[in-house]
Amino acid sequence: MFVSTSWLLLWGSIVWAATAEPVTLHIGGTFPMESGSGGWAGGEACLPAVQMALEDVNNRLDILPGYVLNMTNHNSQCQPGLAMQQLYDFLYKPPTKLMLLTGCSPVTTVIAEAAPVWKLVVLSYGGSSPALSNRNRFPTLFRTHPSANMQNPTRIHIMEKFKWKRFTILMSVEEVFVTTAKDLEALARKKGIRVDRQSFYGDPKDAMKTLQRQDARIIVGLFYVTEARKVLCQAYHHGLYGRRYVWFFIGWYADTWYYPPPEEHLNCTAEQMAAAAEYHFTTESVMLSRDNLPAISDMTGMQFQERLTRHFQKETANVGGFPEAPLAYDAVWALALAFNCTRNNLPSHIRLENFSYDNKIIADTLFQCVKNTSFRGVSGKVMFSDSGDRIARTQIEQMQGGKYKIMGYYDTTSGDLEWYNKEQWLNGRGPPPDSTVIKKHAMTVSNEFYYPTIFFSVLGILACVLIYIFTQKHRERLVIFQSQPECNNILLIGCSLCLFSLFLIGLPSDDISVPESLFPFLCHARVTILLFGFTFAYGSMFAKVWIVHRMGATENQQLASRQKDEPISPTKFYVIVAALTAVDIFVCFVWILIDPLHLTEQKFPLFTPADSEEDEMIMPVLQQCQSNQQEVWIGIIMGFKCLLLVFGTFLSYETRNLKLRFINDSRFVGLAIYNVAVMTLVTAPVVTLLIHGKVDANFAFISLTVLICTYISVGLIYGPKIRHIIKVPPSADEVQQNGNTGPAVMSKVDQKRYDMLRKENETLQKQIEEKERKIHECRERLEQLTMNSETEDMNAQLLRGSNKQLAEDNMTYSTATTLTTTIPLIDLQLNGTHPGQIYANDNDDDRSSTSSDEILL
Ligand code: ABU
C-alpha cells in the first residue's frame, strides 16, 4: 500500500514536471578553446562533452525533475587574467550561477581561490595541479581530473623497474608543474634516486644546453604541449634523443602533438620532430572507463567516445582535450546529481533556484552533496577524496613507430604495476643507462712484466727449497758443517719470502675476489712479507759479518786466535736476526695500529674506448696501498734499512781478510752484502721518487732488484759449497785440507786431540810461570847474600841449596818446552800451517804481529 502510494507520488511529480514549465538552474563554465600563450587547449573536446552531458541530464526525468541545466561559458584560453574577468561576468551578469565548471590549472586556481567569497562551489574537469589539493586555499573546489601527483609514484616505479638511479626533471615555471616536480623529487629521494631539476620559462634552449652539460639521460618533462614541441625541437638540435636518452612526457597531449603547427614557427620539420619523439614514454591517469558496464548515463566509456567522435570532422587524435572529455562529461553528471541531492536535502521553504551568493544554507548543502558524490561515470568511478581529488589508475604508454602503445597500468592505491613487456629501445638491447657508464680500469702491471717475474720468482723459491734439501742431505760435509747452516737456512727463508712478495706486489687488486674490507690485509701482506723477507735474508748475512768482525777486532790476540778456531753457537746468529726482526715487528705493529694501510685510488682522465659501441667511458685508476702518514713510515723503515746496509757494507769491508773456521763463507757473504746494498740503495730512491705512479716501471725495478739480490746472494753462498760437494768426495775433504787447497777443516777426532793437548799445554805453561817466578826469587836472594859477604860458609851453604832447586826446576822446564813445540807440530800436520796462520791472514801487518805460540817458543 505504502510502496504503491510512493510510486504514485513520484510518477505524479514526474508527470507534473514534464508538463509544467521547468525551472532553469544556471551554471558558469570556462573552456580553454585555444592556448594563445601556451597552456592546455582542452576546451576543444571538453566543451562538446559538457554540452552532451547537459543535454543527457536535461533529458533524464529521474534527475532534477522540473529543472533544466543551463550553462554560460567563456573561452579562458587557459589564461588566469582573462578567467578573472570572466568570473566577474559570471557573478555580476544575471542570472545567478549555482556552480562553476573550470578547466586548465592556472584558471582553476584563480577561480577556485575567489569563488568561496560568493559561496560558489567549483568543479574542475581539467585542473591537474597538485596545488589544487589544498583545502585551506580552495575550500569549495572539487575536480574530476586527477592530480598530476598521481603519476609520480608511477614514474618512480618505472625508474626502479629499469634500474635508473638518476633522472632529470625539465619543467616550465608554472605552479602546476613546480608542485608536481617537488612531489616527484620527494618520492625519488625516499627511494634513493638522484634527481636534478632544470626549469625554463618560454624558451627551453638554455635549459636544454644545461641538460646536455649535465649528461642527463632520463628526462621527465613537465610542461604544456606548446612548450613540449619547443623542447622536442631543441632536443633534436642538441642531440638529446636516440638510443642514449629516454624522455617521459605528460600523457594528456593529443596523439599527434609533436607535429609542429606552422604558426609556432619551430625550427624543426615534422620528420625531425617524429624522430626525436620516437620511443618516449607518457604517463597519465586513466580517463576513460574500459568497462563494459554502462555508466549512469547508460553509456559505456567506449560508447561515449564514439558519440563524441562524431562531433568532430577531423581526427580526434588532434583534438585538444579529447582524452579529458570523459572527465568533463562526468563533471556535469556530478554537478547534476549534487543539485538533485541538494534539492532533496534543503528545508522545504528553501528552493535550489533561490540560491544567491550569500546563501550559506544552500551552499553548505550543495558542498556536502558534491562531497558525497559516488556514481559510475564514463571515466570510471567518480568519487572525491577529502581534499576534493579524484582517485584513478595511471596508464603508461610508449611511442613506437609514431603511435602510442599501452605499456601497462599502475594502481597508486595498491602499488601494483601491470606491465605488458612491450617496451622497445632504439639500441635493440634494453633500457639505456641513466648516465654514461664510467668503467674503472685498474692500472695494473702488464702481463709482459708480471708473468716473467712470477716465473723467475717461482724458480727462485724452488731453487731455495732444493738447496735446503741438498744441504740437509750433506750436512755432515765440513763445507756445510762449518758454514753455519742454520744461519744460511734463514737466508733461504728470507729470499723465498722476498720472491713470494713479488707475486702479491704485482697482483692486480680488481682481479682478486677479496672483499673491499679485506684490502688492508692485502696491503699489509705486501709490505710485511717483503720487509720480513729482507730482514731474514740480509739479517742472516749481516749476522755473519758482524760476528766475524767482532772476533777479528778482539784486542786480546791470544783470545782472538783461540776464538777463530772455536765452533760458534748458532744462537748468536739467531739473536742478531731476531733483534732485527723485532725492530720490524715493532715498527709494523705501530704502523698498522695507528695508521693502517688502505686502498686508495688515483684517478686519471676519462677516455672513450675505440672499439666500444656501449655508452661507456674508461677511467684509469691507479690502486695503491697507502697510509695517511705514508712518508713517515717509509722514512722510518728505509732509514733503518739503509743504516743496516751501509753498516753491513762497512763490516764486510773490514772483515774482507778475516776467516773463521766456523764461518767458512764470510768472504762470499761480504760480496753478497755489497751486491744487496748497491742494488737496494739505488732502487729505493728511484722507485719512491722518480717513477712513482708508473706501474710497470715501478714493478720492474722492484722485481729486478729482488730477483738479482736473491739469486746472487743464494748463488754466492751456496754455489761454491754445492760445487765443492759435487766435485770433492767426502773422503777427500781431509786430504785436501792437509794440502791446504780447500777450506781449513779437520776431522772431529783431530779436533778432540787438539783440544786435549791445548789444555795440557796451558796447564804446563802455568807451572813453568810458577817455577820461573820461584827461580827469580831465589836468584834475588842469592845476590843479596853475596853482596852481604858475611861468611863464606853461609854463602857456600846457600849456593848448594839453590843449585839443587835449580836442577829440579830445569827438569820441569824442559818437559814443558817439549809440549809447547809438539802442539804446533800437530797443527802443522793437520793443517799444513802454523796455528797462528790457520786463518790465512793475508795482511802483512797481522802476520808480523807476535802470536802467543811465538812467545812460548
Ligand atoms: N589534463 C589537462 C590538465 C591541464 C591542466 O592541469 O592545466
Short mmCIF file of C-alpha atoms in Angstrom, two decimals, residues 561 564-565 754 758 824 827 831 833-841 846-847 849-854:
data_model
loop_
_atom_site.label_atom_id
_atom_site.label_comp_id
_atom_site.label_asym_id
_atom_site.label_seq_id
_atom_site.Cartn_x
_atom_site.Cartn_y
_atom_site.Cartn_z
CA SER A 561 143.37 -16.70 17.88
CA LYS A 564 138.86 -18.00 15.49
CA ASP A 565 139.22 -21.67 15.80
CA TYR A 754 143.99 -30.89 19.53
CA ARG A 758 145.93 -27.40 24.14
CA PRO A 824 152.47 -26.54 16.60
CA ASP A 827 148.87 -28.25 13.81
CA ASN A 831 146.66 -28.02 8.50
CA THR A 833 150.45 -24.45 8.61
CA HIS A 834 151.29 -22.91 11.91
CA PRO A 835 148.21 -22.43 14.18
CA GLY A 836 148.72 -18.71 14.05
CA GLN A 837 148.48 -18.99 10.27
CA ILE A 838 145.34 -21.22 10.03
CA TYR A 839 143.29 -18.08 9.49
CA ALA A 840 145.12 -17.45 6.22
CA ASN A 841 145.69 -13.89 7.18
CA ASP A 846 148.77 -9.00 11.08
CA ARG A 847 151.20 -11.66 10.10
CA SER A 849 152.18 -9.49 14.97
CA THR A 850 153.54 -11.86 17.59
CA SER A 851 151.34 -14.80 18.36
CA SER A 852 151.14 -16.42 21.77
CA ASP A 853 152.82 -19.51 20.31
CA GLU A 854 155.82 -17.46 19.34
#
